[in-house]
């Protein structure tokens, strides 16, 4: 069985109307939340060989589908991913981390596009189907 090591981290920066003091608290899986003044930003970091190349070779841009399209798929993908992550005996160790993706947060088009295509990449590279597509 081919094993691929990957880490997906959501790094979130929240805005506060206070002075520009930095606070950092460690989260599981080497992610962190840093609070900075006057900005809200989300970043998806994928440490999986070949993903950036896969993303660069896509035949369309992130604007091809809407943010809502990517978000609706990501909600389903994350739910399935997390169900597999908590059951390694049944699904193996491909799903090492649970993903903290919250449906009520607007992560933006870029992050949703990247996360959606990470799931596509993961399925292709590992020969698994997370969700059956009609």
C-alpha atoms as one frame of an Amber mdcrd trajectory, in Angstrom:
protein
   0.000   0.000   0.000   1.350   3.391  -0.974   1.597   5.804   1.933   1.582
   9.542   1.357   2.376  11.869   4.212   0.507  15.137   4.171  -0.482  17.887
   6.506  -3.320  20.282   5.890  -3.290  23.349   8.033  -5.694  26.209   8.205
  -3.946  29.270   9.474  -6.435  31.908  10.482  -5.842  35.551  11.220  -8.665
  37.392  12.980  -9.203  41.110  13.333  -9.486  42.994  16.569 -10.002  46.684
  17.175  -7.192  46.827  19.709  -3.552  47.743  19.485  -1.422  45.578  17.190
  -0.418  42.987  19.749   0.224  39.425  18.616  -1.087  36.387  20.421  -0.372
  32.868  19.242  -1.890  29.686  20.585  -0.799  26.291  19.304  -3.444  24.015
  17.817  -3.203  20.317  17.110  -1.535  19.285  13.869   0.910  22.196  13.835
  -1.654  24.849  12.929  -1.884  28.119  14.760  -4.243  31.024  15.149  -2.573
  34.402  15.198  -4.542  37.514  16.039  -3.453  40.696  14.264  -4.958  44.160
  13.949  -7.495  44.945  11.170  -7.337  41.849   8.952  -9.159  38.576   8.368
  -7.256  36.076   6.320  -7.328  32.289   5.859  -4.601  30.240   4.283  -4.529
  26.570   3.356  -1.101  24.973   3.462  -0.703  21.572   1.827   2.532  19.656
   2.234   1.884  16.904  -0.281   4.345  16.319  -3.112   2.899  17.245  -6.463
  -0.143  19.190  -5.320   1.055  22.623  -6.421   1.991  21.195  -9.847  -1.430
  19.522 -10.085  -3.101  22.811  -9.213  -1.048  24.774 -11.754  -1.991  22.348
 -14.548  -5.751  22.671 -14.085  -7.411  23.696 -17.369  -9.478  26.432 -15.716
  -9.058  29.185 -13.131 -10.569  29.418  -9.664 -13.308  31.659 -11.082 -14.718
  28.850 -13.244 -17.126  27.874 -10.439 -18.524  30.064  -7.690 -17.301  30.181
  -4.108 -20.631  28.629  -3.056 -20.044  25.686  -5.409 -16.617  24.941  -3.920
 -17.867  25.540  -0.375 -20.806  23.134  -0.726 -18.495  20.376  -1.973 -15.917
  21.114   0.720 -18.514  20.764   3.469 -19.343  17.264   2.187 -15.714  16.321
   1.574 -14.625  17.458   5.044 -17.482  15.542   6.700 -16.438  12.355   4.888
 -12.735  12.985   5.538 -13.326  13.482   9.267 -15.506  10.350   9.460 -12.616
   8.385   7.957 -10.010  10.080  10.144 -11.739   8.908  13.332 -11.982   5.340
  12.016  -8.450   4.304  10.958  -9.162   0.607  11.489 -11.721   0.693   8.686
 -10.123   3.281   6.379  -6.401   2.997   7.085  -3.950   5.731   7.975  -4.415
   7.954   4.907  -6.640  10.304   6.897  -4.298  11.202   9.745  -5.817  14.552
  10.730  -9.339  15.806  11.183 -10.002  19.041   9.322 -11.454  22.045  11.119
 -13.565  23.477   8.306 -16.629  25.342   9.549 -19.584  25.863   7.225 -20.515
  29.203   8.821 -17.142  30.804   8.014 -16.465  32.385   4.636 -12.939  31.209
   3.823 -12.991  32.903   0.443 -12.776  31.684  -3.119  -9.047  30.958  -3.152
  -9.038  28.695  -0.093 -12.245  26.905  -1.105 -10.860  26.346  -4.620  -7.596
  24.966  -3.260  -9.260  22.703  -0.688 -11.736  21.349  -3.246  -8.904  20.501
  -5.602  -6.842  18.991  -2.813  -9.626  16.447  -2.333  -9.629  15.784  -6.094
  -5.838  15.390  -6.043  -5.975  13.104  -2.999  -8.548  10.826  -4.630  -6.507
  10.568  -7.826  -3.154   9.994  -6.096  -4.472   7.384  -3.659  -7.037   5.621
  -5.835  -9.865   6.272  -3.383 -13.270   7.874  -3.744 -14.287  10.141  -0.905
 -17.636  11.095  -2.451 -19.499   9.552  -5.324 -20.098  12.205  -7.974 -23.169
  12.042 -10.194
